[in-house]
Tab-separated table of C-alpha atoms and ligand atoms in Angstrom:
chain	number	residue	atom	x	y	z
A	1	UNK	CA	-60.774	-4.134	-138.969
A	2	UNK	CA	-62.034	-7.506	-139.880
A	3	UNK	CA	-63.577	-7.315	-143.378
A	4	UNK	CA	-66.055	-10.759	-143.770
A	5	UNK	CA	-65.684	-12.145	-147.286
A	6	UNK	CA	-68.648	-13.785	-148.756
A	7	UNK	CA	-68.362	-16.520	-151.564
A	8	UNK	CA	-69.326	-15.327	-154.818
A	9	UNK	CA	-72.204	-15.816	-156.220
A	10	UNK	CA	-72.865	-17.686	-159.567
A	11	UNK	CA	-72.795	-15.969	-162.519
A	12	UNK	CA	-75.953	-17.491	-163.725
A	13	UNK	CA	-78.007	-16.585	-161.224
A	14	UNK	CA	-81.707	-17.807	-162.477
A	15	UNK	CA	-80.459	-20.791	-163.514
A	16	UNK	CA	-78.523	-21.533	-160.364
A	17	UNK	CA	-82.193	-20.054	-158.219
A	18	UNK	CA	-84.254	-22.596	-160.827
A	19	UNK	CA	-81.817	-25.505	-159.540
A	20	UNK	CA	-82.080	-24.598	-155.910
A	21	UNK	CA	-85.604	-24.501	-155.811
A	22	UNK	CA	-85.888	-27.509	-157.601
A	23	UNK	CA	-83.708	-29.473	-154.678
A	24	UNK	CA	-85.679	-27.454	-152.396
A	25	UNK	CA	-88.824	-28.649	-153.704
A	26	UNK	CA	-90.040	-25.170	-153.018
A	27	UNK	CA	-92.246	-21.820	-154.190
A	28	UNK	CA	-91.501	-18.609	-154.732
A	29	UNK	CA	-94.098	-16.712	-154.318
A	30	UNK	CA	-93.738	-12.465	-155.296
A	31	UNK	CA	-95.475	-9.564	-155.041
A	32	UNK	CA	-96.149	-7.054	-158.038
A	33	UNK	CA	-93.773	-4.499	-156.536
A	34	UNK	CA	-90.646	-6.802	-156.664
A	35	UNK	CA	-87.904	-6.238	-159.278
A	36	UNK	CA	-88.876	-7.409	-162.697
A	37	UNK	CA	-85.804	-10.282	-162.786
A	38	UNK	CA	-87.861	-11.776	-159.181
A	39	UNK	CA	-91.364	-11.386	-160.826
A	40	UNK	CA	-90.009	-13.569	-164.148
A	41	UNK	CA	-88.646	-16.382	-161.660
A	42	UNK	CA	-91.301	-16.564	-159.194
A	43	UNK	CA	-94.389	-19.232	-159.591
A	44	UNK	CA	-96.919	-17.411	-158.188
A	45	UNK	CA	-97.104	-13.130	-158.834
A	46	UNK	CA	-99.814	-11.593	-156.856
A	47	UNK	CA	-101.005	-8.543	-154.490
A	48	UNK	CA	-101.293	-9.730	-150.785
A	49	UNK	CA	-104.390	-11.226	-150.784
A	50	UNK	CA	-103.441	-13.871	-153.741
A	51	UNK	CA	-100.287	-14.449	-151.755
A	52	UNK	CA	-102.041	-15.472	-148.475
A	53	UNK	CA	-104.244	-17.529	-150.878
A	54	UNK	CA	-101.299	-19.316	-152.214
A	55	UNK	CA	-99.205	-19.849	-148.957
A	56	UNK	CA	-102.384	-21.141	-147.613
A	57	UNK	CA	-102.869	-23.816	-150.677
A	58	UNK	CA	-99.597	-25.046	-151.496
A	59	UNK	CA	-98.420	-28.494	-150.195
A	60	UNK	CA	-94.351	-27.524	-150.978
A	61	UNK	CA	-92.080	-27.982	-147.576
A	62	UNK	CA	-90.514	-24.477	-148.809
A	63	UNK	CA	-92.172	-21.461	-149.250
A	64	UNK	CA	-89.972	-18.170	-150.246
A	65	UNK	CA	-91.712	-15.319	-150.153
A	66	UNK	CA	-90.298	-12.390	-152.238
A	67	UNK	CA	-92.811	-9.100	-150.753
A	68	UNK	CA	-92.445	-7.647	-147.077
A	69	UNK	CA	-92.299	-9.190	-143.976
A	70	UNK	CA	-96.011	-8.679	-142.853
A	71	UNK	CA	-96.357	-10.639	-145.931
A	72	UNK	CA	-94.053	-13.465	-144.900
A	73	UNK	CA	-95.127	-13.845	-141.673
A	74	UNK	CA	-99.331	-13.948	-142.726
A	75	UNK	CA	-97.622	-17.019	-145.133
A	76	UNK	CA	-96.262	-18.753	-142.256
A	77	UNK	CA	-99.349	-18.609	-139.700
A	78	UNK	CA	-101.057	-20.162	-142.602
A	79	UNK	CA	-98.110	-22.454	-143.468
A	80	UNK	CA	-97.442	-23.237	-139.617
A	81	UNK	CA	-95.385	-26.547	-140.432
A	82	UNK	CA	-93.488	-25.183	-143.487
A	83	UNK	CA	-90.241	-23.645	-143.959
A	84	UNK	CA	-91.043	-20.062	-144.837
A	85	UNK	CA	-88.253	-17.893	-146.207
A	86	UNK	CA	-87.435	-14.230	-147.244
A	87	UNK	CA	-84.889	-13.058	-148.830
A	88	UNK	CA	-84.014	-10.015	-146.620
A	89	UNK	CA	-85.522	-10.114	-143.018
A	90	UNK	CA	-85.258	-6.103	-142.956
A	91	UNK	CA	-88.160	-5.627	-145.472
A	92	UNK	CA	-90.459	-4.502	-143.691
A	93	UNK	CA	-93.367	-1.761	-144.024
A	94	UNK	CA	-94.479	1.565	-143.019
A	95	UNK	CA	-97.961	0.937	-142.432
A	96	UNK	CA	-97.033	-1.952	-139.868
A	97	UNK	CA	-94.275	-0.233	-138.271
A	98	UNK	CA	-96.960	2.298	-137.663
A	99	UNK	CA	-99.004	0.149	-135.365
A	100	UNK	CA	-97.005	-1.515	-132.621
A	101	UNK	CA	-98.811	-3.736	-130.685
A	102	UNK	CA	-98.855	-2.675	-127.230
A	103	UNK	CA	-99.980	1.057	-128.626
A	104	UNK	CA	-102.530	-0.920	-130.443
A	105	UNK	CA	-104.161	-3.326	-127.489
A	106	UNK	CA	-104.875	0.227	-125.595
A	107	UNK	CA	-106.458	1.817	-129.101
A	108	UNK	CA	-108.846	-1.064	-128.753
A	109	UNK	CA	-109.374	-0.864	-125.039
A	110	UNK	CA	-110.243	2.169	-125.455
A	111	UNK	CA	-113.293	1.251	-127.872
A	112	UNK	CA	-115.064	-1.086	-125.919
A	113	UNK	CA	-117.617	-3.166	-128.092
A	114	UNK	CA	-116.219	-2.103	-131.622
A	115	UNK	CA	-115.397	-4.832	-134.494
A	116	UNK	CA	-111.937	-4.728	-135.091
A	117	UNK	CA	-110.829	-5.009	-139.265
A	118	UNK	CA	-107.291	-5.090	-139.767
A	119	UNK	CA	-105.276	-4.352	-142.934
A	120	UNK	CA	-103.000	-7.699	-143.364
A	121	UNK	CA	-100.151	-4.741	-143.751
A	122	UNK	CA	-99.533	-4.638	-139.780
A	123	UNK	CA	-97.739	-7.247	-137.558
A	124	UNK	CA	-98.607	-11.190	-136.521
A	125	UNK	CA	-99.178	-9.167	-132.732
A	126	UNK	CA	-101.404	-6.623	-134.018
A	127	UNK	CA	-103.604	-9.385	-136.131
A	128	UNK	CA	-104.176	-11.401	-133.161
A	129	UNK	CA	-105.698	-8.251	-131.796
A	130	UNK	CA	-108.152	-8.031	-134.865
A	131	UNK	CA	-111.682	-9.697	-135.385
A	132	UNK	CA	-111.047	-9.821	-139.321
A	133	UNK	CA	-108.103	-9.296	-141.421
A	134	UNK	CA	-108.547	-7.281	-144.707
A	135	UNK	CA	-106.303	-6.281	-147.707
A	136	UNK	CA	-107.334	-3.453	-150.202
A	137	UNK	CA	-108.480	-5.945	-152.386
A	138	UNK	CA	-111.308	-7.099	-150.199
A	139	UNK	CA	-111.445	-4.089	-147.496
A	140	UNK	CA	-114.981	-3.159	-148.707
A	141	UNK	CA	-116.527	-6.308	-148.582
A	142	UNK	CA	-115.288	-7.230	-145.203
A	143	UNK	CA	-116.195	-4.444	-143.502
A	144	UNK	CA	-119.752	-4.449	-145.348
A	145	UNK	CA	-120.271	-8.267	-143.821
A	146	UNK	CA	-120.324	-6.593	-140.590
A	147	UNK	CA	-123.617	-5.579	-139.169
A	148	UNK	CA	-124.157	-1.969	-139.872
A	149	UNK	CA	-124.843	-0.871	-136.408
A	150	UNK	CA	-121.690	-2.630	-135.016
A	151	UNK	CA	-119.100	-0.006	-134.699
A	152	UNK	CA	-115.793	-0.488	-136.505
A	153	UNK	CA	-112.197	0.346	-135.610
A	154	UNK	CA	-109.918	0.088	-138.768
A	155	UNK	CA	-106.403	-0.352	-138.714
A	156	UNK	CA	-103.890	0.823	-139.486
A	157	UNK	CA	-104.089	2.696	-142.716
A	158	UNK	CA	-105.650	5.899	-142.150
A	159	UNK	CA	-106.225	6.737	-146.086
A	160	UNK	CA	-107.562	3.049	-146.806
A	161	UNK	CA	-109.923	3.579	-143.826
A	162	UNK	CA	-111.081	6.882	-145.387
A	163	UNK	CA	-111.719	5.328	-148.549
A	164	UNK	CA	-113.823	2.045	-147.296
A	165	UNK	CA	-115.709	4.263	-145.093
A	166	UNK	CA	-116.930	6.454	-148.217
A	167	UNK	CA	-117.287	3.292	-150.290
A	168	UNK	CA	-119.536	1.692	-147.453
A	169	UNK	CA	-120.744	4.999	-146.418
A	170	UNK	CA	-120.121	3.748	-142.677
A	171	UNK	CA	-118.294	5.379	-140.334
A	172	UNK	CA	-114.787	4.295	-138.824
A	173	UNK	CA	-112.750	4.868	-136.031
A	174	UNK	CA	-109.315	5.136	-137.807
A	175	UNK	CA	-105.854	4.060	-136.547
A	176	UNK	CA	-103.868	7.411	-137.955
A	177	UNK	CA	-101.092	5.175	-139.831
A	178	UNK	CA	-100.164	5.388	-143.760
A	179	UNK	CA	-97.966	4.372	-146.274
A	180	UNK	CA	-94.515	6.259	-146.694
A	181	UNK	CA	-94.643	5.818	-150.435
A	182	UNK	CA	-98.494	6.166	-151.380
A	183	UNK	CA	-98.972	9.369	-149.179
A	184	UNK	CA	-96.188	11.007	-150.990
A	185	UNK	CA	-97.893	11.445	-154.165
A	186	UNK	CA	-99.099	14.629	-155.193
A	187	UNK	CA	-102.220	15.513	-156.246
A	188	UNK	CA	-101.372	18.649	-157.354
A	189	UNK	CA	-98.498	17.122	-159.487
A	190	UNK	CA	-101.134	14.781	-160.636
A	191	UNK	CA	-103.352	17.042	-162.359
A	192	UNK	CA	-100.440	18.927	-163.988
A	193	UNK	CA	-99.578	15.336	-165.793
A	194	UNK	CA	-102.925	14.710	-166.579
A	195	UNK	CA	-103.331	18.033	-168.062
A	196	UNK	CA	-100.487	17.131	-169.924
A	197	UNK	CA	-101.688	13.845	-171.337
A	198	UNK	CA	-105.613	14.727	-171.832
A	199	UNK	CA	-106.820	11.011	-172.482
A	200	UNK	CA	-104.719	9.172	-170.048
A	201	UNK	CA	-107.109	7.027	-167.605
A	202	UNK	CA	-105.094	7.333	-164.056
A	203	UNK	CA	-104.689	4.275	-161.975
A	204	UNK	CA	-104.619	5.017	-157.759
A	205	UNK	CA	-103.893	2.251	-154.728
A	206	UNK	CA	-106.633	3.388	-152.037
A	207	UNK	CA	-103.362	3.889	-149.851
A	208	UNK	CA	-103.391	7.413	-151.535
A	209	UNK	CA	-104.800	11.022	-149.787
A	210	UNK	CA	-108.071	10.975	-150.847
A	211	UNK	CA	-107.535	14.037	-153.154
A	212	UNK	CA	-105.231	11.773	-154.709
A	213	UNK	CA	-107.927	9.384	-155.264
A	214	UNK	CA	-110.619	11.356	-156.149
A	215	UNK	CA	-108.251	11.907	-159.492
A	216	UNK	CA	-108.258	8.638	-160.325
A	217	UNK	CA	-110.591	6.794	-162.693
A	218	UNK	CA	-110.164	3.337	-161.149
A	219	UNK	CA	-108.966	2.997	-157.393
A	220	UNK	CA	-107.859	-0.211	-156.169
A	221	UNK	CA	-105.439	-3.079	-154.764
A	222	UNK	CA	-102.950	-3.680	-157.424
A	223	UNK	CA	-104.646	-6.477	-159.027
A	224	UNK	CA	-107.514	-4.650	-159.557
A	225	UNK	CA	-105.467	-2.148	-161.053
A	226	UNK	CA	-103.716	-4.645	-163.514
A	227	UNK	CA	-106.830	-5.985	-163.951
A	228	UNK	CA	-108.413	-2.796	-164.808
A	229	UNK	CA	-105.091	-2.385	-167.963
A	230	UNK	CA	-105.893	-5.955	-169.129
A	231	UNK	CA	-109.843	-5.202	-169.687
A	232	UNK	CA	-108.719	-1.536	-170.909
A	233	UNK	CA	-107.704	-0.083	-174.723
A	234	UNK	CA	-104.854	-1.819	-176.226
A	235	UNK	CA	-103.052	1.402	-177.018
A	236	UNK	CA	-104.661	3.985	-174.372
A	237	UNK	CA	-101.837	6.002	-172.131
A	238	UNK	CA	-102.215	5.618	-168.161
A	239	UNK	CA	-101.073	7.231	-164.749
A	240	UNK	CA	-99.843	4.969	-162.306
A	241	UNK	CA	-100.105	5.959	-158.732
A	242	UNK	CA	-98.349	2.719	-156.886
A	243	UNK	CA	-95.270	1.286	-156.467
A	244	UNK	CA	-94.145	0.953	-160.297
A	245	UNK	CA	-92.914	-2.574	-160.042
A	246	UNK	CA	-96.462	-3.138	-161.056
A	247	UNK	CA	-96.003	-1.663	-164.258
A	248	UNK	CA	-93.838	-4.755	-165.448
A	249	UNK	CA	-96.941	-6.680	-165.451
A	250	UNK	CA	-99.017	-4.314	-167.078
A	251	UNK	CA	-96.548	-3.888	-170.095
A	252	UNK	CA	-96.931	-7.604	-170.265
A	253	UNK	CA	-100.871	-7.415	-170.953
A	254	UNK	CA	-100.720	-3.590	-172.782
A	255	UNK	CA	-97.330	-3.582	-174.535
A	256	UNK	CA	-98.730	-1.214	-176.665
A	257	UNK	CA	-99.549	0.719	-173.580
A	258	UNK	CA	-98.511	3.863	-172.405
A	259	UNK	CA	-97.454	3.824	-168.747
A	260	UNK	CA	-96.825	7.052	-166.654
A	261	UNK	CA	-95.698	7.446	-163.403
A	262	UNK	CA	-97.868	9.826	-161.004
A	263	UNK	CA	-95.770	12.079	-159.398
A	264	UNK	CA	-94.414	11.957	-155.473
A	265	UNK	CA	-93.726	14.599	-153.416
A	266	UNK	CA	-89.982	15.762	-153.677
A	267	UNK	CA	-87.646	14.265	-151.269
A	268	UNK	CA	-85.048	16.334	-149.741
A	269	UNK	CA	-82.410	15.134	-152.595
A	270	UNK	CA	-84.855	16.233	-154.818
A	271	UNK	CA	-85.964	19.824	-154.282
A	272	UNK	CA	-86.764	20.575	-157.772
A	273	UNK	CA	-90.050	18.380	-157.899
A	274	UNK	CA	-91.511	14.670	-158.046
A	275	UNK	CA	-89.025	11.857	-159.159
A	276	UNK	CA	-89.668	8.888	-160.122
A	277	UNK	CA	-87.856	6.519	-157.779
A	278	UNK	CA	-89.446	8.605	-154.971
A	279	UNK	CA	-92.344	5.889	-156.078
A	280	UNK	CA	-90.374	2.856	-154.891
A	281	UNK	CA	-90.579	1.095	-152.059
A	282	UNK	CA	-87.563	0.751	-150.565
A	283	UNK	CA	-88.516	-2.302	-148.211
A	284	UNK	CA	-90.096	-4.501	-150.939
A	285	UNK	CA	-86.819	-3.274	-153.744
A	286	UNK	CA	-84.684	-4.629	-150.565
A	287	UNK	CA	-84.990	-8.081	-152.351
A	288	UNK	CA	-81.846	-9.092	-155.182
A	289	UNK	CA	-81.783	-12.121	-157.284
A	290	UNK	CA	-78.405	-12.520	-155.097
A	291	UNK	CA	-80.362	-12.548	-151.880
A	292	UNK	CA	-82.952	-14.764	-153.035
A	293	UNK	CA	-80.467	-17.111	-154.539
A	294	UNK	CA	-78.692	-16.906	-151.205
A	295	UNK	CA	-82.102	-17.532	-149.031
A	296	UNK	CA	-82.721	-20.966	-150.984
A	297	UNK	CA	-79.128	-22.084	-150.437
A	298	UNK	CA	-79.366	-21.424	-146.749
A	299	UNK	CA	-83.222	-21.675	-146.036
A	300	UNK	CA	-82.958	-18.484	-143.914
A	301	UNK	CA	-83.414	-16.131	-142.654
A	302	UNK	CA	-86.684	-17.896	-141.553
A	303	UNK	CA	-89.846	-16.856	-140.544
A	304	UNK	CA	-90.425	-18.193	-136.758
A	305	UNK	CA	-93.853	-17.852	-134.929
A	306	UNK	CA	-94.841	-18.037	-131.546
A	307	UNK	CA	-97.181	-20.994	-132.314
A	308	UNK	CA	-99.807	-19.060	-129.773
A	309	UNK	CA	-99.923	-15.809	-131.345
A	310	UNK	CA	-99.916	-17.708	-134.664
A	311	UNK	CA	-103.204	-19.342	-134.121
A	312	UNK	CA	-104.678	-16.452	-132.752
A	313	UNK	CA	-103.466	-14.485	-135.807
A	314	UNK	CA	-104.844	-17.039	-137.847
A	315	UNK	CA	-108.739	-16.735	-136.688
A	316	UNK	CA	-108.507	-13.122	-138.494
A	317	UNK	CA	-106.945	-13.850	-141.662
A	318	UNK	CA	-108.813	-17.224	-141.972
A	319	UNK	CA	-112.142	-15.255	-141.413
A	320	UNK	CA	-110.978	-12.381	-144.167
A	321	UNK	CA	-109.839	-15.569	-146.724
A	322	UNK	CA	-113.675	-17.151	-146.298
A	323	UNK	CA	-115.242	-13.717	-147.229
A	324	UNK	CA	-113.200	-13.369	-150.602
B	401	13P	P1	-101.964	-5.000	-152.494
B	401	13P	O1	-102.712	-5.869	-151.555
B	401	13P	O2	-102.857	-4.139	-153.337
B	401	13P	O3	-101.018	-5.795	-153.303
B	401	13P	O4	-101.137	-3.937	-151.649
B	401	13P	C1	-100.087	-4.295	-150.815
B	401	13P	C2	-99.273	-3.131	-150.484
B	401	13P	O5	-98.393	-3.211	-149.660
B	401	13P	C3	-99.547	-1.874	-151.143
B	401	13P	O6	-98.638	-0.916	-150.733
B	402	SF4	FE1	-95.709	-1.095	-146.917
B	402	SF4	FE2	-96.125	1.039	-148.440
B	402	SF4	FE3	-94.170	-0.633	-149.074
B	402	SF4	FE4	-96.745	-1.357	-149.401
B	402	SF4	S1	-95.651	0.242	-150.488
B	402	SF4	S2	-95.111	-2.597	-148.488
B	402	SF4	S3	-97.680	-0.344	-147.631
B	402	SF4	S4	-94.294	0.630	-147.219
């Protein structure tokens, strides 16, 4: 057997990363559900919308983008001439694994004259297939600046869908796809915590089962729900229902905060009940200061587009970035 040995890294990693991207003249740009160590290096820490928004702003030859692929890739259709870079090319996502593309062209096919909004968590394919891109930030807005009696497909989360169409009180044809971490949390293990903490306000991404969500006191993307901690009681207790690599930002504005985390399903290793790391994503915790430190050095694995299906990606997202 032929065992490949990799050179060490440095033992300082951040400062060896800060050095790199310095030579690099590049950006690191994270989402809220990375490791705390890659949230503290990163220059810009966002949900996905915010990312797009930065990719699509910066002038720096290197962009590194520290979230999932889907999120990589919408960075390089807007950052067509850049070198975009993730640290590990197997992050990927659930909700965009659930819609492949050629399943997806026949889905719309089969809805002749609908608007198409698509959730930016799906592929570059699937996006070019889309009239307007959405995240959760901005889901209810974009599908509200569509005439009301122009029928809408929305894809592909199937619990976001649920959620805008209450919010907008419009119906939607629904691509049935969903998050393998949000739909695992439980709302019946939800209410027991909340029982057991009577004041806590509870925090839910709209990527939850609705009877998730109708526990929550404030639903939305995850800056909204940071947002929603920074405008809260210094010292009040909440229930987190997302990915808890959030949570590292909301200590930062609450540390005299109380943070919970809602309760998932149990796995099969964990027959007893909910667990914590049951919460994680295992795509976006894919990325290590190692890897990142590893992705500057080498500028790869790189993001490369079709420059066709980029520009027809990019007619989506652009129209979903001039809405807000
Ligand atoms: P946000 O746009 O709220 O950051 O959500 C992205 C995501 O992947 C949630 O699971
Ligand atoms: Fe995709 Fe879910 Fe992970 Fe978000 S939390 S990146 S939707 S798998």
């Amino acid at each position: 057997m032929v065992v490949l040995r990799r050179d060490p890294p440095p033992v300082d990693l951040v400062a060896a990363i800060a050095e790199l991207r310095r030579q690099r003249q590049a950006v690191i740009i994270a989402h809220y559900y990375q490791e705390a160590a890659i949230q503290d290096i990163a220059d810009f820490v966002g949900d996905s919308l915010q990312m797009a928004r930065w990719a699509a702003a910066t002038a720096a030859p290197v962009i590194v983008v520290c979230g999932v692929h889907f999120m990589a890739e919408t960075a390089k259709i807007l950052a067509m001439d850049r070198i975009v870079v993730i640290p590990d090319r197997e992050a990927g996502c659930s909700l965009a694994d659930s819609a492949p593309a050629e399943a997806f062209r026949d889905f719309v096919a089969a809805h002749p004259g609908h608007r198409v909004v698509t959730y930016v968590n799906s592929s570059a394919a699937v996006k070019a297939l889309s009239d307007i891109c959405c995240t959760s930030s901005n889901a209810v807005a974009v599908v509200a600046s569509i005439p009301r009696d122009q029928p809408v497909i929305f894809a592909p989360d199937r619990y976001l869908g649920d959620w805008v169409a209450r919010q907008t009180g419009r119906p939607l044809v629904l691509w049935q796809g969903s998050c393998e971490v949000h739909e695992r949390f439980s709302a019946e293990a939800l209410r027991g915590l909340q029982r057991q903490h009577p004041g806590a306000i509870t925090l839910a991404h709209p990527e939850c089962p609705a009877a998730v969500l109708a526990l929550a006191d404030v639903v939305g993307s995850t800056r909204r729900l940071l947002e929603a901690v920074a405008q809260g009681p210094e010292r009040a207790t909440w229930i987190v229902a997302t990915e808890p690599g959030i949570v590292h930002q909301m200590r930062r504005v609450r540390p005299q905060g109380t943070f919970l985390l809602a309760p998932a399903e149990a796995r099969n290793d964990s027959p007893q009940g909910g667990c914590s790391h049951c919460n994680e994503c295992p795509h976006m915790k894919r990325h290590t200061l190692e890897k990142l430190w590893r992705c500057l050095r080498d500028l790869a694995p790189r993001i490369e587009l079709d420059p066709e299906l980029a520009a027809r990606a990019r007619l989506p997202i652009e129209r979903m970035l001039a809405i807000g």
